[in-house]
Tab-separated table of C-alpha atoms and ligand atoms in Angstrom:
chain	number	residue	atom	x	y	z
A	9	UNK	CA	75.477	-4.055	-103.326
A	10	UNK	CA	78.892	-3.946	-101.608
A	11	UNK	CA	80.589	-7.129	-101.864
A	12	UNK	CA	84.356	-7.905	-99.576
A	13	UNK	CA	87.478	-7.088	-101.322
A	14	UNK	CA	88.906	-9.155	-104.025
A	15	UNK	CA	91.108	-12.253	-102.372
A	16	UNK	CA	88.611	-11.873	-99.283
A	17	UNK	CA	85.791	-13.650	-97.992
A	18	UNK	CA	82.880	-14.487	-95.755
A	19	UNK	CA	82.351	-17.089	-93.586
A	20	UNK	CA	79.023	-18.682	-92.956
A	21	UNK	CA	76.820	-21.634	-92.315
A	22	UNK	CA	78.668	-24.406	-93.598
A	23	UNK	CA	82.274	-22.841	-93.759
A	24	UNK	CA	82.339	-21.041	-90.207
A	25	UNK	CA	81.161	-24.400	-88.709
A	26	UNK	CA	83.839	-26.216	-90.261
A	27	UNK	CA	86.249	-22.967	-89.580
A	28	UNK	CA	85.342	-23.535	-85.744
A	29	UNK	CA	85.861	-27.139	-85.432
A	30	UNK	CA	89.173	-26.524	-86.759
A	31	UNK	CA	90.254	-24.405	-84.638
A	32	UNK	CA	88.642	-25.779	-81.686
A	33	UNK	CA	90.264	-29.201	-82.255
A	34	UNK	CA	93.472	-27.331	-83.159
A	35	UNK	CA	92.941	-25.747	-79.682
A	36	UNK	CA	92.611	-28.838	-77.795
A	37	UNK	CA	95.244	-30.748	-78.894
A	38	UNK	CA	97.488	-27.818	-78.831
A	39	UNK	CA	96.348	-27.093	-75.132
A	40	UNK	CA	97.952	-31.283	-74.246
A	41	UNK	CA	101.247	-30.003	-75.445
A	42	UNK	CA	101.745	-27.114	-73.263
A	43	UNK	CA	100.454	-24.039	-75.437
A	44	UNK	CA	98.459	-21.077	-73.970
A	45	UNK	CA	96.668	-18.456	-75.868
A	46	UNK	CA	98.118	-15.559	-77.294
A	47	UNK	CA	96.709	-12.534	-79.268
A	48	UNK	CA	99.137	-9.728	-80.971
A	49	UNK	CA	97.738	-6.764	-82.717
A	50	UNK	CA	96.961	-7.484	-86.859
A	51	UNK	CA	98.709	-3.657	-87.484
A	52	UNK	CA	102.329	-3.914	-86.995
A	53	UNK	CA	105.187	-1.349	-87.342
A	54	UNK	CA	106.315	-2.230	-91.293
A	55	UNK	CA	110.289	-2.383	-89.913
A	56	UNK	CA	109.481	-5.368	-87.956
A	57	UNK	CA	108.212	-7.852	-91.346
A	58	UNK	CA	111.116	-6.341	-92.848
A	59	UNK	CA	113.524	-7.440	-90.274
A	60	UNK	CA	112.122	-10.627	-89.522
A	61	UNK	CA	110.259	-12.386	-92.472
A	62	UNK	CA	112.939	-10.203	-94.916
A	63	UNK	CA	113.640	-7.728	-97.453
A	64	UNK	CA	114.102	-10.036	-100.142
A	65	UNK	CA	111.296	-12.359	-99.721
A	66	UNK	CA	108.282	-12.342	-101.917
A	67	UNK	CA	106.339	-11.574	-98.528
A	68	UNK	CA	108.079	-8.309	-97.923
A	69	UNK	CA	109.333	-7.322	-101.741
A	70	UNK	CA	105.511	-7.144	-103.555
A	71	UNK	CA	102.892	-8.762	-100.630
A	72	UNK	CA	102.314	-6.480	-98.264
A	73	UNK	CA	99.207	-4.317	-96.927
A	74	UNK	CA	101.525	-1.348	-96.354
A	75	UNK	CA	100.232	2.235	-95.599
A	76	UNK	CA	100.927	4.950	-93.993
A	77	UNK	CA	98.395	5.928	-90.727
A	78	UNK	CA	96.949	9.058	-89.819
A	79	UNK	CA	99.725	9.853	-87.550
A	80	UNK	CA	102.076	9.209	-90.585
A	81	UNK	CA	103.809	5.703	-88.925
A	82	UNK	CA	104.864	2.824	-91.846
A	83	UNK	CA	102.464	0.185	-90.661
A	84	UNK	CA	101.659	-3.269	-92.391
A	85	UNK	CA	98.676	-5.525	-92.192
A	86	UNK	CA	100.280	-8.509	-90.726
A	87	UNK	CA	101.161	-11.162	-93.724
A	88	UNK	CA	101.895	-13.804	-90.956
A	89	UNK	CA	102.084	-14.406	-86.679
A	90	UNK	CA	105.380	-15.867	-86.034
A	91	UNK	CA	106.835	-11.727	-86.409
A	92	UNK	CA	104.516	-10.627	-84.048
A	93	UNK	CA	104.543	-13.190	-81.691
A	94	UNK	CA	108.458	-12.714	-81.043
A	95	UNK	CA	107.834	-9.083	-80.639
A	96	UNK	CA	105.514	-9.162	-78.432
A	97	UNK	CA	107.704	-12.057	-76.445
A	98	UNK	CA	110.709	-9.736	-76.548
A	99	UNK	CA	108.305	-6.884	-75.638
A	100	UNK	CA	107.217	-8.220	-73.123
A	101	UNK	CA	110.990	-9.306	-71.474
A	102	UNK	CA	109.711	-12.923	-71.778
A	103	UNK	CA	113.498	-13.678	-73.311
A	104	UNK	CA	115.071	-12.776	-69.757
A	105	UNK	CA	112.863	-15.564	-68.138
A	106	UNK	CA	114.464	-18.783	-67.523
A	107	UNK	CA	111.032	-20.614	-68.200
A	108	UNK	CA	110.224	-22.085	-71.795
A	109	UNK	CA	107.504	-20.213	-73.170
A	110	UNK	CA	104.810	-22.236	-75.779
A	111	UNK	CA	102.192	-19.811	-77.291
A	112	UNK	CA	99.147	-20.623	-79.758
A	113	UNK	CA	96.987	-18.372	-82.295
A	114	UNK	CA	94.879	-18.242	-84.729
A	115	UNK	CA	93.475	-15.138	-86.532
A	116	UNK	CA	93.784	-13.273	-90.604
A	117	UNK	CA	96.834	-12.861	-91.953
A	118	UNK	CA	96.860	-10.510	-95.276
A	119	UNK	CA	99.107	-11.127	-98.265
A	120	UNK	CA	98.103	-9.271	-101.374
A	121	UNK	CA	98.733	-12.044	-103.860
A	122	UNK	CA	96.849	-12.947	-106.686
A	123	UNK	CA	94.550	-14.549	-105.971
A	124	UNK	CA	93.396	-17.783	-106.691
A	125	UNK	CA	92.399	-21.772	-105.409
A	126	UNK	CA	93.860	-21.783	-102.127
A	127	UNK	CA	95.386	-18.180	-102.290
A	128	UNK	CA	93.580	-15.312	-100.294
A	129	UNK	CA	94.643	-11.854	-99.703
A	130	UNK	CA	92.823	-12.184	-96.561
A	131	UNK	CA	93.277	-15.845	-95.054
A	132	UNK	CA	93.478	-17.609	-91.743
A	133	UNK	CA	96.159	-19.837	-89.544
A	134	UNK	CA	96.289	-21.513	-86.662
A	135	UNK	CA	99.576	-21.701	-85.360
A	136	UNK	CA	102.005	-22.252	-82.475
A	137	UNK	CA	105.414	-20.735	-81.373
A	138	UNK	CA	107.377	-22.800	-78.624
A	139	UNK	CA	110.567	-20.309	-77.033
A	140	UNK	CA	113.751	-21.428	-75.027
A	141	UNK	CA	114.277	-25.512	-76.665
A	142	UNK	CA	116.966	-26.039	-78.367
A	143	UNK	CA	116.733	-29.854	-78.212
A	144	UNK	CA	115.558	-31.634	-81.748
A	145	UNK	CA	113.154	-33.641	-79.683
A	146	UNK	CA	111.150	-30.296	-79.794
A	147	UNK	CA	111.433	-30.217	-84.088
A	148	UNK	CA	110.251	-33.838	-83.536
A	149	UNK	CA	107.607	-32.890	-80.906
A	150	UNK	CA	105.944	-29.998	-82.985
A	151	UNK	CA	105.872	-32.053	-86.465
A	152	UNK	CA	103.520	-35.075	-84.276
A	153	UNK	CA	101.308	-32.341	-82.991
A	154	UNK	CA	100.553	-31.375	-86.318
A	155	UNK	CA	99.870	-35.340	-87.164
A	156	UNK	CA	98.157	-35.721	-84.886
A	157	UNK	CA	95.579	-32.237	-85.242
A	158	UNK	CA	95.140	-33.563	-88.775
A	159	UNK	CA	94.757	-36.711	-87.955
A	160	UNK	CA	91.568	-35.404	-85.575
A	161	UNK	CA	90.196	-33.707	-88.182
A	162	UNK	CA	90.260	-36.547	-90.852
A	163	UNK	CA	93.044	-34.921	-93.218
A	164	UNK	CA	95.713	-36.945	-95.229
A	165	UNK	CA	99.096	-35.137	-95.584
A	166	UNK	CA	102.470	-36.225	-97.078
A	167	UNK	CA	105.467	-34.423	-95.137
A	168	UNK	CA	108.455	-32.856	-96.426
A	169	UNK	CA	111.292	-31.754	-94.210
A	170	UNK	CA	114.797	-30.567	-94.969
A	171	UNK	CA	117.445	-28.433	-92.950
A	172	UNK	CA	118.754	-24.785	-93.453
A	173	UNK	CA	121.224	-24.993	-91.185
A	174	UNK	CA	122.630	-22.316	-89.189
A	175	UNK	CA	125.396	-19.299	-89.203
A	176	UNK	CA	128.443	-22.251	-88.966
A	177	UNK	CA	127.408	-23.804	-91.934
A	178	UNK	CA	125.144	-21.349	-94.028
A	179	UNK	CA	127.843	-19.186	-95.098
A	180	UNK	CA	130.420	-21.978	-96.957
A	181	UNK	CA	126.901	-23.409	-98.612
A	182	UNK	CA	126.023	-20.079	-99.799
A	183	UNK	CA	129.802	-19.546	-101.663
A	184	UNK	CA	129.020	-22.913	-103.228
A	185	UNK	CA	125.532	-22.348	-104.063
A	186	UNK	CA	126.570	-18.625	-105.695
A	187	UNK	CA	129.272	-20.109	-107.690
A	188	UNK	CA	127.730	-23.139	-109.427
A	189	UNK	CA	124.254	-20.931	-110.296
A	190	UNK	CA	126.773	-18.434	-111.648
A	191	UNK	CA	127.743	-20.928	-114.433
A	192	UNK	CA	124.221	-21.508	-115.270
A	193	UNK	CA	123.315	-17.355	-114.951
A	194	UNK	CA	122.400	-17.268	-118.599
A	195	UNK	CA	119.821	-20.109	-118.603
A	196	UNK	CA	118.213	-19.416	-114.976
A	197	UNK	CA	114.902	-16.428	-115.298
A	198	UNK	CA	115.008	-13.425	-114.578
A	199	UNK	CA	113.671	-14.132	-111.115
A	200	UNK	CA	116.324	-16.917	-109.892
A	201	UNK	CA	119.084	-14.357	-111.700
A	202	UNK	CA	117.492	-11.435	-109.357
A	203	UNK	CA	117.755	-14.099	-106.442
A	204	UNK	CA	121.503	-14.862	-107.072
A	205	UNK	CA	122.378	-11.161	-105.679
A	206	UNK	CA	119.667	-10.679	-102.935
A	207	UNK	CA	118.664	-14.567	-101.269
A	208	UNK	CA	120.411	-17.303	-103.691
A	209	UNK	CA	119.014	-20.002	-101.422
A	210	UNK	CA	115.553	-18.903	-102.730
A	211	UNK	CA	116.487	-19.894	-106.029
A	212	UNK	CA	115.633	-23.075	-105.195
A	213	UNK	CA	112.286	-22.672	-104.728
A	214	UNK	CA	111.673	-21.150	-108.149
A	215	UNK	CA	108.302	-22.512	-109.332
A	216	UNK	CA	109.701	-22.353	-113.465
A	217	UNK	CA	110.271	-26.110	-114.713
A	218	UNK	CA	113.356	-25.250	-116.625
A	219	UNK	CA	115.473	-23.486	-113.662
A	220	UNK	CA	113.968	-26.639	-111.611
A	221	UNK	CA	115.524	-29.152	-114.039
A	222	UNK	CA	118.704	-26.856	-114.368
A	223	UNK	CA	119.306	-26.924	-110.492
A	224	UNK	CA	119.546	-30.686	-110.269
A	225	UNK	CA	122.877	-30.505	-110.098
A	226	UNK	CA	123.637	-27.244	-107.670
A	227	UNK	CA	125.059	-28.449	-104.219
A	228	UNK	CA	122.510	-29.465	-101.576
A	229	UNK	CA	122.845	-27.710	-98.014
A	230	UNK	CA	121.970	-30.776	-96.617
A	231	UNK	CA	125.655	-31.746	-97.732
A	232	UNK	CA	127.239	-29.112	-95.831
A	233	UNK	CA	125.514	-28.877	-92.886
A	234	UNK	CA	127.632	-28.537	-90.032
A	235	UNK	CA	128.759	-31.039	-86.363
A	236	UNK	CA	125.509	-29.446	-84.619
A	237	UNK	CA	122.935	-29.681	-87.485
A	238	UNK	CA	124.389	-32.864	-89.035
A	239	UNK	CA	123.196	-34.991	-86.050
A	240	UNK	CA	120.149	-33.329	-85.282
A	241	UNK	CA	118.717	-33.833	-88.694
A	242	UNK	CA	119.597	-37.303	-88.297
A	243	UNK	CA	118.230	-37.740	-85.319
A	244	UNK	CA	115.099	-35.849	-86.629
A	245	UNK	CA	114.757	-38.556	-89.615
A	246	UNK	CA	115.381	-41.355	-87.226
A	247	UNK	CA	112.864	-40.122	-84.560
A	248	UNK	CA	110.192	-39.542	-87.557
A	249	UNK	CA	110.630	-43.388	-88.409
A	250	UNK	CA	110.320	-44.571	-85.499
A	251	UNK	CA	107.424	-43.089	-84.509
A	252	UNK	CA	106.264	-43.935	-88.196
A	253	UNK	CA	105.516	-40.775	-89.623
A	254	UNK	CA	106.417	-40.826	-93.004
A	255	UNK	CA	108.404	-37.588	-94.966
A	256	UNK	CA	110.384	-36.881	-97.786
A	257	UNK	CA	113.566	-35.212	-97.373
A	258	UNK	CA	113.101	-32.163	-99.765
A	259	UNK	CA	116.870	-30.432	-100.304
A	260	UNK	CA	115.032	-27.724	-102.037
A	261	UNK	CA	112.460	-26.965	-99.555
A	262	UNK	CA	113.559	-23.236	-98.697
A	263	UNK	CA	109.901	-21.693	-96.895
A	264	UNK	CA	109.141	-18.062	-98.416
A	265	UNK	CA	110.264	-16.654	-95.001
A	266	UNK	CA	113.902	-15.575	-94.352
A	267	UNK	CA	114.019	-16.820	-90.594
A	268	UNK	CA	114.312	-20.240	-90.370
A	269	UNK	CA	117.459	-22.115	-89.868
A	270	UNK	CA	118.144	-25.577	-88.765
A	271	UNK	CA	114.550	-27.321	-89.361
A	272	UNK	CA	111.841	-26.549	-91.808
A	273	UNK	CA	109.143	-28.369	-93.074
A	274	UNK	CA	106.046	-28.383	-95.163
A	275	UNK	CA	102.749	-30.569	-95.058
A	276	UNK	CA	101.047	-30.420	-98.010
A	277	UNK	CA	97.565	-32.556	-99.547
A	278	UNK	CA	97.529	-33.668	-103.124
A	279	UNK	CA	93.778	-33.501	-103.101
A	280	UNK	CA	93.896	-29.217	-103.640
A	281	UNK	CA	94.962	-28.451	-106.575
A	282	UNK	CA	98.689	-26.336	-107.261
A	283	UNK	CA	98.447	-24.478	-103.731
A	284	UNK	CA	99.270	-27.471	-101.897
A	285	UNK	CA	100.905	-26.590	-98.915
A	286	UNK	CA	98.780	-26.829	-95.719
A	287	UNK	CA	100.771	-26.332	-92.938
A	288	UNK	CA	104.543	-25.367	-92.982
A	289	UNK	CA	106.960	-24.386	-90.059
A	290	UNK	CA	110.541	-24.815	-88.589
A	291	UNK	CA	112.925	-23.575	-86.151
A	292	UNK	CA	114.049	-20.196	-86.111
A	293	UNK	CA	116.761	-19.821	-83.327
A	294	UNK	CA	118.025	-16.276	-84.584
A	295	UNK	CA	115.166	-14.252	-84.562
A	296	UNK	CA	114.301	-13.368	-81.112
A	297	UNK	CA	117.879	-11.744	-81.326
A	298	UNK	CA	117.052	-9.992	-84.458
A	299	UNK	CA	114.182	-8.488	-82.785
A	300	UNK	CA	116.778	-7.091	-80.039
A	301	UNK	CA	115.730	-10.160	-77.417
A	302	UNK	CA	118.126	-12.282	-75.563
A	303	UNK	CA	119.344	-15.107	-77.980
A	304	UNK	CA	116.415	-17.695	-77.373
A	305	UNK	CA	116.420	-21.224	-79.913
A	306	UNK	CA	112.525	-21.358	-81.069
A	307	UNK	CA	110.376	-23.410	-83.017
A	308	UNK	CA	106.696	-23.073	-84.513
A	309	UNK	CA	104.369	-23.606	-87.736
A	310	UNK	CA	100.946	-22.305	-88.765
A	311	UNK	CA	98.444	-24.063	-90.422
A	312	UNK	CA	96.266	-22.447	-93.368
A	313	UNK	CA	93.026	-22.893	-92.109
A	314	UNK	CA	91.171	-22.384	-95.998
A	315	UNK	CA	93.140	-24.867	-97.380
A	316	UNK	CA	92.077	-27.293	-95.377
A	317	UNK	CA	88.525	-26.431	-94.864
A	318	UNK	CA	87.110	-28.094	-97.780
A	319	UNK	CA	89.249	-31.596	-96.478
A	320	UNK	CA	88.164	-31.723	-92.980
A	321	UNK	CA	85.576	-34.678	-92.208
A	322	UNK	CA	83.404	-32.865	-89.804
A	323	UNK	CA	81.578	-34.786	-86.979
A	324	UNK	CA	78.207	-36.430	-87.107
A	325	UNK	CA	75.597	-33.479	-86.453
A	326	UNK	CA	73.529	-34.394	-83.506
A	327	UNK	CA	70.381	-33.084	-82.546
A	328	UNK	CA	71.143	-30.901	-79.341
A	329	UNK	CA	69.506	-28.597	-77.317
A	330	UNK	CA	65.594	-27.726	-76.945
A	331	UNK	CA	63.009	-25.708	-78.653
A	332	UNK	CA	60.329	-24.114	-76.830
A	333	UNK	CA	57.248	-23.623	-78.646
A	334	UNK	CA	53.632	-21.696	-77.334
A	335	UNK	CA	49.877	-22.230	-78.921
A	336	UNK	CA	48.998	-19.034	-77.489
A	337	UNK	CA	50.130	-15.108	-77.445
A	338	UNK	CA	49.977	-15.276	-73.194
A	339	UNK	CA	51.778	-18.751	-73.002
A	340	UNK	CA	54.636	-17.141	-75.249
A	341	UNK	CA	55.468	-14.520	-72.254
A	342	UNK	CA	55.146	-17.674	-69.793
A	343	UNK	CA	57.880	-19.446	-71.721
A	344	UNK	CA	60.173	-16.412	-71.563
A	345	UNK	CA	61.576	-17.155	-67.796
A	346	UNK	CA	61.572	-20.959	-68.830
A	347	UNK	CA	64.040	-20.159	-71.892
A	348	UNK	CA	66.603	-17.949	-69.510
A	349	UNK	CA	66.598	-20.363	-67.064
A	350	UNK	CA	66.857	-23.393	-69.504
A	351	UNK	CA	69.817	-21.058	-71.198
A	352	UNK	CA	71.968	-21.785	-68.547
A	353	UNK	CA	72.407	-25.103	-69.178
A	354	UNK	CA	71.611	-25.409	-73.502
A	355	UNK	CA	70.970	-24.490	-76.123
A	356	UNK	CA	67.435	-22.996	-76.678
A	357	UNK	CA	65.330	-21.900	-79.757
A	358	UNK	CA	62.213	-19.842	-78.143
A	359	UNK	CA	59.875	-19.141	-81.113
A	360	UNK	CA	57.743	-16.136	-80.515
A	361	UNK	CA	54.945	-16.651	-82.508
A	362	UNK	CA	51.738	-18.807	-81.138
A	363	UNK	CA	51.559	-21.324	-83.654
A	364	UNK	CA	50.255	-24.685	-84.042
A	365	UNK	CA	51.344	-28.145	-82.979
A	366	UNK	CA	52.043	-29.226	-86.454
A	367	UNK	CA	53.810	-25.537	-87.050
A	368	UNK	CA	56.177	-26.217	-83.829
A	369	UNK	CA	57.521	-29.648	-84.570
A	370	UNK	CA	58.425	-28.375	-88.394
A	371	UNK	CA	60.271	-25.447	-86.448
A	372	UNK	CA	62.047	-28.103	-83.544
A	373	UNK	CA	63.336	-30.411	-86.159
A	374	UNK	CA	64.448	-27.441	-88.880
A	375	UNK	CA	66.799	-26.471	-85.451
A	376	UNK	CA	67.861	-30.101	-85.084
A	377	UNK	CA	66.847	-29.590	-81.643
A	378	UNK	CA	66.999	-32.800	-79.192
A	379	UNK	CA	63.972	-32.456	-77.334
A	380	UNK	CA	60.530	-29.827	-77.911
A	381	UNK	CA	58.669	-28.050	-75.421
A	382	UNK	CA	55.108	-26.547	-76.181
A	383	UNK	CA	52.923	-25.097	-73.807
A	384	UNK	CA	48.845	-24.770	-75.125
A	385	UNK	CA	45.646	-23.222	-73.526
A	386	UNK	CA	45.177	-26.393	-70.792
A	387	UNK	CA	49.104	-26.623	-69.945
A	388	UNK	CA	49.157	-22.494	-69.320
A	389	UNK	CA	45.742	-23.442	-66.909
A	390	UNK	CA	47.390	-26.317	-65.482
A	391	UNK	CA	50.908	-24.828	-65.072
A	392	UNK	CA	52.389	-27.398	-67.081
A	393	UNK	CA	54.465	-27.700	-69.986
A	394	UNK	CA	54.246	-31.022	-72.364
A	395	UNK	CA	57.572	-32.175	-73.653
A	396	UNK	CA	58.851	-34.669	-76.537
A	397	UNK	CA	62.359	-36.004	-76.671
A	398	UNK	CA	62.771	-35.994	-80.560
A	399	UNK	CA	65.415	-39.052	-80.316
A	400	UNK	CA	63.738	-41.456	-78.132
A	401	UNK	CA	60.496	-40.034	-79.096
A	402	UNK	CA	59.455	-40.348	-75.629
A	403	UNK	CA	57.164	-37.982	-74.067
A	404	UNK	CA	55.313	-36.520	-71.102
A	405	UNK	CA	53.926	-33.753	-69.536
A	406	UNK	CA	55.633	-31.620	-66.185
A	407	UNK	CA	54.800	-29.350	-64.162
A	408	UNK	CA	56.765	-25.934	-65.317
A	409	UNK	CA	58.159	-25.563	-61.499
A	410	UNK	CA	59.544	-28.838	-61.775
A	411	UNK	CA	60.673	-28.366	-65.858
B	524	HAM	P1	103.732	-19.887	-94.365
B	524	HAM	O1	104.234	-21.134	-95.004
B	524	HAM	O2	103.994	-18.622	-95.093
B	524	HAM	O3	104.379	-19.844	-92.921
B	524	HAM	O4	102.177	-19.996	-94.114
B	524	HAM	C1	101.616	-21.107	-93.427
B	524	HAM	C2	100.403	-21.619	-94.161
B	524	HAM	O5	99.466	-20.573	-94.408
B	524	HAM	C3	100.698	-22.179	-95.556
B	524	HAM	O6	101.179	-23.498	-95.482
B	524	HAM	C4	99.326	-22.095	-96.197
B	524	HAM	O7	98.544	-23.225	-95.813
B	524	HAM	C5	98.718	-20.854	-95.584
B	524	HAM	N1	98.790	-19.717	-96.525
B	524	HAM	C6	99.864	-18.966	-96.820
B	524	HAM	N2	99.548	-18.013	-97.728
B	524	HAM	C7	98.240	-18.179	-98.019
B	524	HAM	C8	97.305	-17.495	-98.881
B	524	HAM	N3	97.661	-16.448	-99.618
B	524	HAM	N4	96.030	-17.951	-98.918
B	524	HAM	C9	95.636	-18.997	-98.172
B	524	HAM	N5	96.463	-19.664	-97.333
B	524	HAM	C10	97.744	-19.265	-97.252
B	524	HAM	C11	104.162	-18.845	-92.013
B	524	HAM	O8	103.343	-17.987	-92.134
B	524	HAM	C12	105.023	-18.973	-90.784
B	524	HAM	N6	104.702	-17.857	-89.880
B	524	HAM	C13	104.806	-20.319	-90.102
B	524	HAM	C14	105.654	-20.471	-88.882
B	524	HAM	C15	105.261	-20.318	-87.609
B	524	HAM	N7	106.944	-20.751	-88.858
B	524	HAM	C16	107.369	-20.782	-87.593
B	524	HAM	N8	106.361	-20.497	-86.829
């Protein structure tokens, strides 16, 4: 027996109906906001997660599905959408249009991890990238969305939020930051002393409890952040409260991605276990220019659609649609115009076997089907069909024509 990949799975029954309400709710809501569809190709030119999501980041450094093709291009399983989404906006010379572009997705993303609770090699996200606002309102904008898609699918969160900054301030933070983890070089692992040289502002996100309680003391970017970010993360904070979403300023939330500036932000559930995060996101107003597009400010997040598959509180099932049953072999063939015609308008469960009365309710209610249809010896006479709606338990019997 072949069985998927290790980190991989299947999705069935249970799962892939809680998988699609996700991401149909996640749809909807995302559709009142503005979003349209988009759809970029899972194989990507390995250069572009380099340039965008970084070198230095875990993503790039040890994560990737990297191989070399037949035609003997460096190509990458993609390990997220926001990359790919920018280059196919730049691609497609969306960044010399004047109109604000807002794009949604959903699809695998591959990170080859180890795998464990709530971390796939092979996982899902929903996400959305908004092009061409610069204005806060749109940080503020994109972090209710996501309340409010949670909040549809029955999912506490607690928020965290912090600010990167940008080029003005990033640099001066940086010096600081380098300086005072110098001093503590000897103590910090080998990881955060590896980060010091290549991204120090990742050090700040190592996971070890001892750099953690060492970096209490290492200057906070939110301290330096310059005249343009100072007020907007204000103005983020105050629009938050307000609208009475609750957060936590977190001064060491980083991301694992090196794009973001400005705003980032994390949602994250205490109820699954150490991979907590569930959603995370921010602004990312330098990439499209990486990616050799016009400079265009953007925004987005993606949601991880595993985690939060076992948290979701799915909808009442209902019984829906009809099941179409015959007593004999020649009023089987009779129901076979009645099913394609009923198809049209729902759901239908045409059993081809002639079975018995008994036999065909067992088989309407196993389908959770609203109403059965049977046709016997007199109906197929009579050209009639006899039908039961399994909720009112009314019933009656119709002439087919009129069915
Ligand atoms: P990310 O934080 O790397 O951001 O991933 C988003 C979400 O994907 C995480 O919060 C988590 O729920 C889920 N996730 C990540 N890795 C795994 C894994 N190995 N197994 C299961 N779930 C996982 C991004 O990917 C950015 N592209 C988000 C973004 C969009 N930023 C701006 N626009």
């Amino acid at each position: 027996m072949i069985n998927p990949l290790r980190g991989m799975k299947d999705l069935t029954f249970e799962e892939s109906a809680r998988f699609v309400h996700i991401i149909t709710t996640a749809i909807s809501i995302s559709k009142k906001y503005g979003y349209s569809y988009i759809e970029t190709p899972i194989l990507e030119e390995t250069g572009l997660f380099k340039r965008s999501v970084g070198e230095s980041s875990d993503i790039v450094g040890k994560e990737m599905y990297q191989f070399e093709d037949k035609g003997g291009n460096d190509v990458c399983m993609r390990p997220e959408g926001t990359a790919g989404i920018v280059r196919a906006f730049v691609s497609a010379k969306l960044d010399r249009q004047p109109v604000k572009q807002k794009f949604y997705y959903y699809g695998p993303m591959f990170r080859y991890e180890r795998p464990q609770k709530g971390r796939l090699r092979e996982f899902h996200q929903f996400g959305c990238e908004s092009f061409g606002e610069a204005s806060v309102y749109e940080d503020f904008t994109i972090i209710t969305m996501i309340s409010q898609i949670f909040d549809a699918l029955g999912i506490g969160f607690d928020l965290k939020i912090n600010s990167l900054g940008c080029k003005v301030c990033m640099p001066t933070y940086k010096e600081n930051l380098i300086s005072s983890l110098t001093n503590i070089k000897e103590e910090l692992c080998e990881d955060c002393n590896r980060r010091i040289g290549t991204n120090p502002i990742r050090v700040l996100d190592c996971k070890n409890g001892k750099c953690q309680s060492l970096l209490v003391e290492s200057p906070k970017l939110i301290n330096y952040l310059c005249e343009e970010c100072d007020p907007d993360f204000n103005k983020l904070t105050a629009l938050l409260d307000k609208a009475g979403i609750s957060y936590e300023v977190d001064s060491n939330l980083v991301r694992g991605l090196d794009y973001y500036s400005k705003t980032a932000f994390e949602f994250v559930s205490n109820e699954i276990g150490a991979q907590s995060a569930i959603a995370g996101g921010g602004r990312y107003d330098r990439l499209v220019e990486f990616l050799d597009g016009k400079p265009t400010p953007a925004v987005g997040f993606a949601i991880g659609i595993e985690r939060i598959m076992e948290l979701v509180q799915m909808p009442e099932v209902k019984r829906d649609g009809m099941y179409l049953g015959a007593m004999t072999e020649e009023a089987v063939e009779a129901l076979l115009p009645v099913a394609t015609a009923k198809r049209l308008e729902q759901k239908v469960t045409l059993e081809y076997n002639s079975k018995g009365f008994k036999s065909h309710m067992k088989g309407a209610d196993k389908v959770n089907a609203r109403y059965c249809a049977l046709i016997g010896e007199d109906e197929l006479k009579n050209g009639t069909i006899w039908v039961k709606d399994l909720e009112s338990k009314e019933e009656k019997t119709v002439l087919l024509e009129e069915f």
